Each structure stands twice: as structure tokens, then as C-alpha cells.
Short mmCIF file of C-alpha atoms in Angstrom, two decimals:
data_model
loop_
_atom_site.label_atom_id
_atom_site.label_comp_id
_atom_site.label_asym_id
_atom_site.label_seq_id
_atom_site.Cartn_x
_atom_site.Cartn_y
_atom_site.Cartn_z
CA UNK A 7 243.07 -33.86 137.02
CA UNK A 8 245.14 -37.52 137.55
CA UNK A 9 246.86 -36.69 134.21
CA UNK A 10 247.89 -33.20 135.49
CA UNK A 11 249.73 -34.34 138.73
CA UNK A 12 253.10 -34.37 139.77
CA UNK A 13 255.34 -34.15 142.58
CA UNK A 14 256.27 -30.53 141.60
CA UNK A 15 252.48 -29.64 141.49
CA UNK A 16 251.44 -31.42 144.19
CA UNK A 17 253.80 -30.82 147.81
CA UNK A 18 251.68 -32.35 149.99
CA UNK A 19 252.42 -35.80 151.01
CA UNK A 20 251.43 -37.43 153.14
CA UNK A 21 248.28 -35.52 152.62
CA UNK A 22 248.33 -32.33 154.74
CA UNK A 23 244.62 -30.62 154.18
CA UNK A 24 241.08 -31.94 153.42
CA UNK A 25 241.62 -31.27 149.58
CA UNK A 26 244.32 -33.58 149.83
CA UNK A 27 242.79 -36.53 151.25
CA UNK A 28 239.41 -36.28 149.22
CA UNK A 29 241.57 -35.83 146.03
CA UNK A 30 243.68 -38.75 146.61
CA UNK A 31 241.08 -40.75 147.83
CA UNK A 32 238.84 -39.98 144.68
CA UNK A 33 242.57 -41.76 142.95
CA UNK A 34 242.84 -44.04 144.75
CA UNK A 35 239.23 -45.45 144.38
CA UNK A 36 239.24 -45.19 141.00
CA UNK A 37 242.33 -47.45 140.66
CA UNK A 38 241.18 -49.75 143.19
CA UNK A 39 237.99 -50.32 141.74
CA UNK A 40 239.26 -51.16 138.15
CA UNK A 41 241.55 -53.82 139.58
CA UNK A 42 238.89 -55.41 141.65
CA UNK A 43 236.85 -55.91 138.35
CA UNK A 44 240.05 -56.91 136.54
CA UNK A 45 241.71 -58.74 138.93
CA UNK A 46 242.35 -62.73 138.69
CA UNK A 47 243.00 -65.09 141.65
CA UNK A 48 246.47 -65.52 141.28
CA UNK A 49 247.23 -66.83 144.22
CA UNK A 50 246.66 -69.14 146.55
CA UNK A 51 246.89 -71.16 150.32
CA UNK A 52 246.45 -74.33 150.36
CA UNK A 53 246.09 -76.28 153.27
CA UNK A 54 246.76 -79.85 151.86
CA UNK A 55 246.17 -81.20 155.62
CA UNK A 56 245.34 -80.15 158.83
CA UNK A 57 247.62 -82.82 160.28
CA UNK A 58 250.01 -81.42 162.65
CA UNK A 59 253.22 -82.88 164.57
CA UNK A 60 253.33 -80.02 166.53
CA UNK A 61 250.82 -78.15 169.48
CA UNK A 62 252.30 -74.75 168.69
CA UNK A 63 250.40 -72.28 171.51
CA UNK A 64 250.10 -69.29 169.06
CA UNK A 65 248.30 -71.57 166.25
CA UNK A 66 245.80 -69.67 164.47
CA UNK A 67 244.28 -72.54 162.76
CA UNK A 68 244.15 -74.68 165.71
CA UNK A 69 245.28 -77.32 164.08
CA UNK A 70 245.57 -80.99 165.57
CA UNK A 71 247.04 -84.68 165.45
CA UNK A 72 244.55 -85.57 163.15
CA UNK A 73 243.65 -84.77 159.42
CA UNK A 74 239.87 -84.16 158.18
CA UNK A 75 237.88 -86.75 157.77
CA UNK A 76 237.46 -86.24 153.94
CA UNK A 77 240.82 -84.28 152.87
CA UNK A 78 241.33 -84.28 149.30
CA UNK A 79 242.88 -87.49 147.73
CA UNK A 80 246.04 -87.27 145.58
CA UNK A 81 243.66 -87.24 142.44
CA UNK A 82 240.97 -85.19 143.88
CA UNK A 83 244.19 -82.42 144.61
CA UNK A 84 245.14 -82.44 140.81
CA UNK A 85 241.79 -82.15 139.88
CA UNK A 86 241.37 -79.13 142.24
CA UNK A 87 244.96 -78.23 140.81
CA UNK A 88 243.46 -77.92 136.90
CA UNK A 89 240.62 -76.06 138.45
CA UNK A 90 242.11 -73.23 140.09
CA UNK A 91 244.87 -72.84 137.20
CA UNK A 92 242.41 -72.37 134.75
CA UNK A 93 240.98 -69.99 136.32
CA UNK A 94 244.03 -67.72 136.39
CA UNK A 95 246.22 -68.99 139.61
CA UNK A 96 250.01 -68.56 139.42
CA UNK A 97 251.59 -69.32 142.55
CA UNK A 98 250.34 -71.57 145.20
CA UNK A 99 251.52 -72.51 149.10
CA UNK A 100 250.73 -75.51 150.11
CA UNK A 101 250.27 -75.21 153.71
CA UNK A 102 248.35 -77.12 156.99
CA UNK A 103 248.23 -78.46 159.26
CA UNK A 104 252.07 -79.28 158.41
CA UNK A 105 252.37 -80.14 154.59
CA UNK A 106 255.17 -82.23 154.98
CA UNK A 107 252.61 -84.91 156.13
CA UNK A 108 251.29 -85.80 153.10
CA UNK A 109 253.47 -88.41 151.50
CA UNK A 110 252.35 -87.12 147.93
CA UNK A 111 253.67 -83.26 148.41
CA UNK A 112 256.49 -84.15 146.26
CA UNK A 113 254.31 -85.45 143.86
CA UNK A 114 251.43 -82.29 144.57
CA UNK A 115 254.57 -80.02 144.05
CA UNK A 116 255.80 -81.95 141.13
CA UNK A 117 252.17 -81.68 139.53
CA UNK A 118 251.77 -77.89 140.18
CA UNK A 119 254.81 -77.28 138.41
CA UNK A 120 255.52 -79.05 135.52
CA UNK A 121 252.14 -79.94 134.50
CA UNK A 122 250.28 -76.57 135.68
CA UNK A 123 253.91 -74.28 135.56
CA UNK A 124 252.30 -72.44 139.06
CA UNK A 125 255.33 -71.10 141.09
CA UNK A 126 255.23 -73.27 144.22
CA UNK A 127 256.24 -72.76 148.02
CA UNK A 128 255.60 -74.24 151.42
CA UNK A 129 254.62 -73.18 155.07
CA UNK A 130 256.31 -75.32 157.15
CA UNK A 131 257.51 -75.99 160.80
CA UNK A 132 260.75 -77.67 159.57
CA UNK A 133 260.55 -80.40 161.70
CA UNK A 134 260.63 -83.28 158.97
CA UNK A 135 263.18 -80.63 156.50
CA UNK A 136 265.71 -81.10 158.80
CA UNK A 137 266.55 -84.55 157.04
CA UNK A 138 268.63 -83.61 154.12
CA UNK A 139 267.30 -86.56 151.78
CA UNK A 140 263.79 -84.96 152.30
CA UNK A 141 264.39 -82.01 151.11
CA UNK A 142 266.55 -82.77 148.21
CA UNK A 143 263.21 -84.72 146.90
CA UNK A 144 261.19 -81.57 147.50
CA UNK A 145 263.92 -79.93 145.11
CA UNK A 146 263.83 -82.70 142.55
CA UNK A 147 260.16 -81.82 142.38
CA UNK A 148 260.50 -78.62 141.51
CA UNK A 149 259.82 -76.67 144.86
CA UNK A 150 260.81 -72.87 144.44
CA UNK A 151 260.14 -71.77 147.75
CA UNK A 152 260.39 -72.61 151.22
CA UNK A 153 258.93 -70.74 154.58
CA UNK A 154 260.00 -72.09 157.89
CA UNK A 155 258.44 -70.82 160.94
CA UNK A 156 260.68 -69.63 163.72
CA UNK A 157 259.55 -67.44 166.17
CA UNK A 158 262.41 -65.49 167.71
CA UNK A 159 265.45 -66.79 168.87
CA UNK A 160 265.98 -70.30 170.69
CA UNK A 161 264.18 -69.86 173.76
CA UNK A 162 260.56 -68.21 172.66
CA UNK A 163 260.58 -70.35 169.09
CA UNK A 164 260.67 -73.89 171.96
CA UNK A 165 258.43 -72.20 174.79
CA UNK A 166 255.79 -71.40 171.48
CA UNK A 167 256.42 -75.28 168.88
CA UNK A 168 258.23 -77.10 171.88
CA UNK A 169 261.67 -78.52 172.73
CA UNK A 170 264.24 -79.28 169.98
CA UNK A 171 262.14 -77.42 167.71
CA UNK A 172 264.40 -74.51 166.97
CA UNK A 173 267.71 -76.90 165.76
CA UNK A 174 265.53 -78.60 163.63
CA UNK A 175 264.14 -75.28 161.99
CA UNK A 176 268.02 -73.98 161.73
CA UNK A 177 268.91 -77.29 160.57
CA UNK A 178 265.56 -77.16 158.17
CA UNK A 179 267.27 -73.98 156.86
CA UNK A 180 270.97 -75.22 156.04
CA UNK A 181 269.40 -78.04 154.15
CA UNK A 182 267.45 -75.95 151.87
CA UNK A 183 270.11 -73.67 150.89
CA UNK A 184 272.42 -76.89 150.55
CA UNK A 185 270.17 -78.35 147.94
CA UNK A 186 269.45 -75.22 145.84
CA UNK A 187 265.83 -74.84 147.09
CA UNK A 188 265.99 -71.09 145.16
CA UNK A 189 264.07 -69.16 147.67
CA UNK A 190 264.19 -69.45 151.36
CA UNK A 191 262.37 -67.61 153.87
CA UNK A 192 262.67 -67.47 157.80
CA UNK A 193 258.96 -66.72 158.71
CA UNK A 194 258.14 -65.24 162.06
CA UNK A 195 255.59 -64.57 164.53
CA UNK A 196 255.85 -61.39 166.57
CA UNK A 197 254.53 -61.04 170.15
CA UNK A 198 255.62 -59.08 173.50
CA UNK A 199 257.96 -62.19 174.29
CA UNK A 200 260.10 -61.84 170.92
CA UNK A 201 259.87 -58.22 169.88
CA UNK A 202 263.41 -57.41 171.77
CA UNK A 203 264.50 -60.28 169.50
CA UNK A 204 264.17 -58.83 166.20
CA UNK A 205 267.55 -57.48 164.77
CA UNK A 206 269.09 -60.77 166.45
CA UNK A 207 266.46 -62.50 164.45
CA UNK A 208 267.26 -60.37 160.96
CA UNK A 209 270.85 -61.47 161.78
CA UNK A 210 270.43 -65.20 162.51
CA UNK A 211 268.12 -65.38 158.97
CA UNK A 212 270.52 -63.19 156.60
CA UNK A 213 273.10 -65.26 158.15
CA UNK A 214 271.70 -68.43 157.07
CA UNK A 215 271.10 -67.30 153.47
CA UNK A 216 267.45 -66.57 154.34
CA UNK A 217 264.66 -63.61 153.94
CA UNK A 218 263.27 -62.70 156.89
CA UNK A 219 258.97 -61.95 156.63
CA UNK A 220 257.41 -60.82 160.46
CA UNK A 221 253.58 -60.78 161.43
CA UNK A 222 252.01 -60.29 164.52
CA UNK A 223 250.31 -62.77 166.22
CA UNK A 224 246.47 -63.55 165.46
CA UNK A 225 244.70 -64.23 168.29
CA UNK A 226 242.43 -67.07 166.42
CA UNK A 227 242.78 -70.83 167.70
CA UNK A 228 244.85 -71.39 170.02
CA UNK A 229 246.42 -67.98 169.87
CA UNK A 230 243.14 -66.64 171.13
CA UNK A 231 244.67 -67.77 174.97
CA UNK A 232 247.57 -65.31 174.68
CA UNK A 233 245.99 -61.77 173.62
CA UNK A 234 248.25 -60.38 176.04
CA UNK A 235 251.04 -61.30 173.89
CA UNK A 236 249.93 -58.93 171.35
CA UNK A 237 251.96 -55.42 170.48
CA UNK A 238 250.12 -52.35 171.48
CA UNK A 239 249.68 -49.96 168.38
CA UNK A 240 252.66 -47.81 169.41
CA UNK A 241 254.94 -51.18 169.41
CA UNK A 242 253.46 -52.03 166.14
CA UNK A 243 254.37 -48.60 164.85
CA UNK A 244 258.04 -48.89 166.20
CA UNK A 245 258.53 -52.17 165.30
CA UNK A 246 257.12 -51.72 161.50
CA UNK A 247 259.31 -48.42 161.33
CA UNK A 248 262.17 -50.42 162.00
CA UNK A 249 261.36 -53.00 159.47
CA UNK A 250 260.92 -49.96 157.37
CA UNK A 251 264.18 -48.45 157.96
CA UNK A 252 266.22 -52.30 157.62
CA UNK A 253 264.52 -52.78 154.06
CA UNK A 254 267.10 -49.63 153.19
CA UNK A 255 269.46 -51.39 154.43
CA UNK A 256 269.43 -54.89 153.25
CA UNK A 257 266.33 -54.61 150.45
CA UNK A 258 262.55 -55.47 150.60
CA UNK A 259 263.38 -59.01 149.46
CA UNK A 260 265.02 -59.37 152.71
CA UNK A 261 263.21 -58.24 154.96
CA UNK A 262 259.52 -58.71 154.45
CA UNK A 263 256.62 -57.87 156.84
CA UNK A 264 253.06 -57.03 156.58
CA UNK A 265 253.50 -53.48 156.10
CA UNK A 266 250.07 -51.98 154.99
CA UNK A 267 250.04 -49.16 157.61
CA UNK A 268 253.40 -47.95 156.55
CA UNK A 269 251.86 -46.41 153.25
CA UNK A 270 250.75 -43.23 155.73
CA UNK A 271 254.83 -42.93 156.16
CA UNK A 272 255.98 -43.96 152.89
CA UNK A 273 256.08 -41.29 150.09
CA UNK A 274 257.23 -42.97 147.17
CA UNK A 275 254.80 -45.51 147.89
CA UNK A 276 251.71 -42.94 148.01
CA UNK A 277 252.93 -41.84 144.60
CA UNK A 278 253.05 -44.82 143.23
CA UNK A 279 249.11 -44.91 144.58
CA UNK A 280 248.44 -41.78 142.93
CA UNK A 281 250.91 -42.07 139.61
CA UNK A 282 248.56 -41.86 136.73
CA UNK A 283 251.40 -44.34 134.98
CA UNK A 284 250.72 -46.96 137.29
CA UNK A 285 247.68 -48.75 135.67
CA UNK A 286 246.59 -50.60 138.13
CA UNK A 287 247.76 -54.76 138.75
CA UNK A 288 249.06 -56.47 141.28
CA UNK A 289 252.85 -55.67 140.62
CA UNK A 290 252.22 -51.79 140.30
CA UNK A 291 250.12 -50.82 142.95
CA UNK A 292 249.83 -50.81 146.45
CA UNK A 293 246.19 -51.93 147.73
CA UNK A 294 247.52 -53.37 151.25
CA UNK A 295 245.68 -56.90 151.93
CA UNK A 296 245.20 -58.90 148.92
CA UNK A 297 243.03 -61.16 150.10
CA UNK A 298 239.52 -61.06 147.48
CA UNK A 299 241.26 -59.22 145.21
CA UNK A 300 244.17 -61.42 143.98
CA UNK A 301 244.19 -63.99 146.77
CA UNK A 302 242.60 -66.81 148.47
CA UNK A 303 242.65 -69.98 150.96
CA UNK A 304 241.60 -73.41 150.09
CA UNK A 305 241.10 -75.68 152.81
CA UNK A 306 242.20 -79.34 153.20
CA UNK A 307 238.49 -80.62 151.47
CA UNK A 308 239.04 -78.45 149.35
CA UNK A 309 236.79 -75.39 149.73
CA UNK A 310 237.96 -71.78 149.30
CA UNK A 311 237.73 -68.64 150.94
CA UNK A 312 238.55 -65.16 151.25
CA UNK A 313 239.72 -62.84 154.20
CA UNK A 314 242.92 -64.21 154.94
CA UNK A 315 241.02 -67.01 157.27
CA UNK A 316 239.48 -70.46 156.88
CA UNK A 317 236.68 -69.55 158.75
CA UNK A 318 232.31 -70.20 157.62
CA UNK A 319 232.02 -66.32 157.15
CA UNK A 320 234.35 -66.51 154.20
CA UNK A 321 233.67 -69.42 152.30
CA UNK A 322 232.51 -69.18 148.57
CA UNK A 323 232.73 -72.13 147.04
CA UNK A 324 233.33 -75.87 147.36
CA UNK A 325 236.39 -76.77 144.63
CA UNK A 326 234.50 -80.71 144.62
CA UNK A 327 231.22 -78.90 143.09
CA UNK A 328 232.42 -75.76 141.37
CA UNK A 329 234.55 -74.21 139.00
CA UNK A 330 236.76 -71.33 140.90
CA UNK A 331 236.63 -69.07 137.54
CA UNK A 332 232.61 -69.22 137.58
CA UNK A 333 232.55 -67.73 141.25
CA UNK A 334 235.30 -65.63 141.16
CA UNK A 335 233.98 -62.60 140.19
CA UNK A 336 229.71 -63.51 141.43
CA UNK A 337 230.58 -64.37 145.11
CA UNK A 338 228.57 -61.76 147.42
CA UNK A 339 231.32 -62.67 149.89
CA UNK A 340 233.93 -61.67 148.30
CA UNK A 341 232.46 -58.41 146.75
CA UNK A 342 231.57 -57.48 150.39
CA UNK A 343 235.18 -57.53 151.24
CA UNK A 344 236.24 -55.72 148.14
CA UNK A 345 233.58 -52.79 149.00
CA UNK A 346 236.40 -50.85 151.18
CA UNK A 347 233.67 -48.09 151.29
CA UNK A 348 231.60 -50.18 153.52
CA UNK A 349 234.41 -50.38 156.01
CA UNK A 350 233.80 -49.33 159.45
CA UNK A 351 234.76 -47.11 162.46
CA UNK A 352 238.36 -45.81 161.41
CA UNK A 353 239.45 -47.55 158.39
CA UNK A 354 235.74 -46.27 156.68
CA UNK A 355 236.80 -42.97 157.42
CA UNK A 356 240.57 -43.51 156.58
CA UNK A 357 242.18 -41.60 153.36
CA UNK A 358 244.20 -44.39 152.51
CA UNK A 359 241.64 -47.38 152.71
CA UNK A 360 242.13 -48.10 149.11
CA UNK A 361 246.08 -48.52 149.56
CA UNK A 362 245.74 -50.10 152.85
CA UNK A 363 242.37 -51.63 154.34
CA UNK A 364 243.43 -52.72 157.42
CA UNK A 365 243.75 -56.27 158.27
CA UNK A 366 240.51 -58.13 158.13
CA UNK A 367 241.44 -60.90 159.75
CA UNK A 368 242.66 -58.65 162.85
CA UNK A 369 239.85 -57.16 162.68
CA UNK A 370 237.55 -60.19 162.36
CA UNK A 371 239.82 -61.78 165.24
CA UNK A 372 239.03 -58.86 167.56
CA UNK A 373 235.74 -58.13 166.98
CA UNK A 374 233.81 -61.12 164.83
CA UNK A 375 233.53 -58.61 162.14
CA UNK A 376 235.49 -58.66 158.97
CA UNK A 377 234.85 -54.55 158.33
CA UNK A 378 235.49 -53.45 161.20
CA UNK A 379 238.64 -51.37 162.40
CA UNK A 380 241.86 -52.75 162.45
CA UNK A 381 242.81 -52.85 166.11
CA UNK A 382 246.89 -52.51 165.55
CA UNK A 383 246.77 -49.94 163.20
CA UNK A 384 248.78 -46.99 164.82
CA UNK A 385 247.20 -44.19 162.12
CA UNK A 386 244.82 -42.20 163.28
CA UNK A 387 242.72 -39.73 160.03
CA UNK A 388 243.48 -36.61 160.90
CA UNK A 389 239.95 -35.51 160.07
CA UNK A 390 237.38 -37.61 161.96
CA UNK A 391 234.89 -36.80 160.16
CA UNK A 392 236.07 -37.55 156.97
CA UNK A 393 233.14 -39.31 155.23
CA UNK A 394 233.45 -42.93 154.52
CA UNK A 395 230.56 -42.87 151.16
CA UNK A 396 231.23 -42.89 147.51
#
């Protein structure tokens, strides 16, 4: 039947009856289900500190003045380096905290790339980028990539990482495009305060040479004091169908955004889902949230987990004690979250959980329960009682 379809044959999408759904869903299981098997950890967050210079309100790590007590040393961080590149990782962030703490990124970055050729960014708040000399030794060591988090436009970026702030992420910005940094990205956080903010913020970060990548707030640490800063589903919608409609425009390099529930609106990505060409890898087809699947957090002492979170639920394995390739694929964890037939309430019953999911860690935030429903997802199944079993 796979073989057989085309767009000719087949008028109906978005999916329009039950035959639809259950076909596309048989698909789209089937192609999920091979890449979980298949599928490598290629790559990674790593939170190299949880040091911060900054009390940003909307943190989702929570993270403080202070590092761990036993964060990895320079050695211990190659070590854990070899480990995870051996067993299939590609591209790494290095992340906090703030990573620009560490006095040995430069020489973490340097490492990752030349000796381990990963492809290599940062999370950042900018703060210490904004000295020129800084970054051009971040360049010299091979960085690729560079996110800087500003959320909205002067006045809700300072109110949310403090005064000043906002120059010094600009400034952060000008530097990296100055010294070649190939990649720079102008990463923000989307709440009630800065939605009305968004094409001025798509024209401040095109304007500085920069892609633009949005996500909504996560109301873990910190963040969990401002739920009422989160978008309703109908802004989400709105605000994602913008995003949609702006990646015409400019191109989905540009602008970037965590756009899982837009495969219900976006036909050439459904047939991509369904194309019996597509094989099946990370590069061909859309599974929403990587996280298990290709993707994975390692925390400042250098344990890892999955879900998108550094949180107890999620960790499998400690990088000091184990090999990441010999848990990988034997972590009841992470098999639990790759099960998207054990998903619950509306994303179990959803046609399109193997192309989207949901977002666990929305879900997790919201309810303390990685499978549960996504609470921002706009898309409702048409047919509630559409079965959620294999």
C-alpha cells in the first residue's frame, strides 16, 4: 500500500476521514519505529556549568551564582567528550548555567572540534561576548555556532536578564558576525509580554546578520512564578502560523521555531511523513521532538538525560561510570519516551503523534508527567475516539 501512494491517488491532506488517519498513522508508525531502533545520539546539550551571572526570571533551569559542587574537570570533560563521540554524537551545545564561565570553553570547543570533528555551538546570555577579544578566541577555537538569548525588544529582554543586558546581547551579536563566527542565532523566549514584539524582533535579528529561533516559555525553575505569562493555545496557533508564513518569506534557516504542531497545517511536510522515498533519518523525516531519539542533555557532572529536561525522571546514565553507546539503546527511560503509543489524553489519540508528539517537557512542566498532553497544542483529533493502541 506505502509503495502505491501518491498525491494524485491520495487527495486528502490533511487527513479528512477515519481511513485517512488510521492509514497514515499505520505510515507513520512504521517509519517512526525503524528510526527509533536505528537512530544514534547525535546530538547533544551540554551544560558545562551551572554558574550563572545572571537571575533571569523566566529560567527554566534555575540556575544560580554558584557551580556544582563536583562539575566535570577540564580532563574529566574530554574524557566525557571521547565517550559520547564514540558513541555516534555529531554536534554538541555547550550550555549552563552560562558557558562562558568556564575559562577552558575555548579549549572544550577547541577539543570537540579538532580532535573529535563534532560541529560545536553555544547557549549564551552574551554578557561576557560583548568583548570583541573574547569572542575572536572562541573563533580561533573553532566555534561554528553561536545562540544569544534575547527576549523581545529592549524593554522585556532587561525587565526578564536585568539592566544593560540587551546592549550587551546586540553588542554580543555585532562581535560575532565581525569575527566570522559562521552561524549566528538570536534565540528567544516568547511570553504574553513579548508576543506583540515579534516581527520587530525578526527585523532587529535579520538586521544584525542573525537567524531568529522562538520558544515559549517553560514554566520550570524560576519560570514556574510567571505561568500567566504563557500563550493560550489560540496565541500559540497565531503566533506559529505567522512563523509559518515568514519562513516563505525569508527561509527556514531564518526563522526557526519549535514548530511540531504545524505538521497538522503543513502539506508538503505530511508527505514527506508519508513518502515511501523518505527512508527514515533524522534529515528526511519529520518526527517533531527529538529528544530520545537523536538527542540528549548532559548535565554539568556529567550525567545524561532525555526529555528535553535535566530533571531525576530522565536520567539514564552517569558519563563518570558508563559508556553512552552501551545505554543508548537498553535505557527503560528512554524507550518509555520513544513508545508514542503510550502517550496520553490527546496526543495518544492524535493521528500525527509519530510526526509530532507534543512537547514532553510542556507536558511534564504542566502536569509532572512526561506522556501526558501537550497543554499548548492548538490541534484538536477530529475523531475523539480515535484509538491510541498498536
Amino acid at each position: 500500500m506505502v509503495g502505491a501512494l501518491s498525491r494524485s491517488a491520495w487527495p486528502n491532506i490533511p487527513p479528512r476521514t477515519k481511513e485517512d488517519k488510521e492509514e497514515i498513522l499505520d505510515i507513520t508508525r512504521r517509519k517512526f519505529q525503524k528510526m527509533v531502533k536505528e537512530a544514534e545520539p547525535y546530538m547533544c546539550w551540554y551544560d558545562v556549568t551551572e554558574k550563572c551571572d545572571l537571575g533571569c526570571k523566566l529560567c527554566f533551569a534555575a540556575s544560580t551564582n554558584e557551580p556544582l559542587e563536583d562539575e566535570l574537570t577540564t580532563t574529566e570533560a574530554h574524557w566525557l567528550l571521547d565517550n559520547i563521540a564514540q558513541a555516534g554524537t555529531r554536534a554538541i551545545a555547550f550550555a549552563g548555567g552560562e558557558p562562558t564561565l568556564r575559562e577552558d570553553l575555548p579549549d572544550l570547543i577547541r577539543y570537540a572540534v579538532r580532535e573529535k570533528q563534532m560541529f560545536v555551538a553555544i547557549n549564551t546570555n552574551g554578557q561576557l561576548l560583548a568583548d570583541r577579544k573574547y569572542v575572536a578566541a572562541l573563533a580561533q577555537a573553532g566555534m561554528q555556532r553561536v545562540k544569544v538569548s534575547v527576549d523581545g525588544l529592549q524593554q522585556s529582554h532587561d525587565w526578564n536578564r536585568g539592566s544593560g543586558t540587551f546592549e550587551k546581547c546586540i553588542q554580543a551579536l555585532e562581535n560575532c558576525v565581525e569575527e566570522g563566527i559562521p552561524s549566528r542565532v538570536f534565540i528567544s523566549t516568547i511570553t504574553q509580554m513579548n508576543l506583540g514584539e515579534v516581527p520587530r524582533m525578526i527585523e532587529l535579528a535579520l538586521g544584525l546578520g542573525a537567524d531568529i529561533f522562538m520558544i515559549p516559555v517553560i514554566p520550570l525553575g524560576r519560570a514556574k512564578a510567571f505561568k500567566h505569562l504563557m500563550l493560550t493555545k489560540e496565541q500559540t496557533r497565531e503566533w506559529q502560523r505567522y512563523l509559518f508564513n515568514q519562513q516563505k518569506i525569508y527561509g527556514v534557516s531564518k526563522i526557526q521555531f519549535e514548530d511540531r504542531y504545524q505538521i497538522s497545517e503543513d502539506e508538503d511536510a505530511l508527505w514527506v511523513a508519508i513518502d515511501p522515498q523518505s527512508i527514515g533519518t533524522f534529515m528526511d523525516t519529520p518526527v517533531g521532538c527529538t529528544a530520545s531519539i537523536w538527542q540528549y542533555m548532559i548535565s554539568a557532572n556529567g550525567k545524561v538525560f532525555v526529555g528535553d529536561v535535566i530533571t531525576p525522571e530522565t536520567e539514564i546514565c552517569d558519563l563518570r561510570e558508563q559508556r553512552l553507546s552501551d545505554v543508548w539503546h537498553n535505557s527503560e527511560v528512554a524507550d518509555s519516551l520513544r513508545d508514542r503509543d503510550k502517550l496520553k489524553g490527546k496526543c495518544g489519540r492524535c493521528e500525527y503523534r509519530f510526526v509530532c508528539g507534543g512537547c514532553r517537557r510542556q507536558a511534564f512542566a504542566a502536569t509532572g508527567d512526561f506522556m501526558e498532553t501537550d497543554p499548548q497544542c492548538w490541534y484538536e483529533p477530529s475523531n475523539p475516539s480515535f484509538p491510541n493502541t498498536s
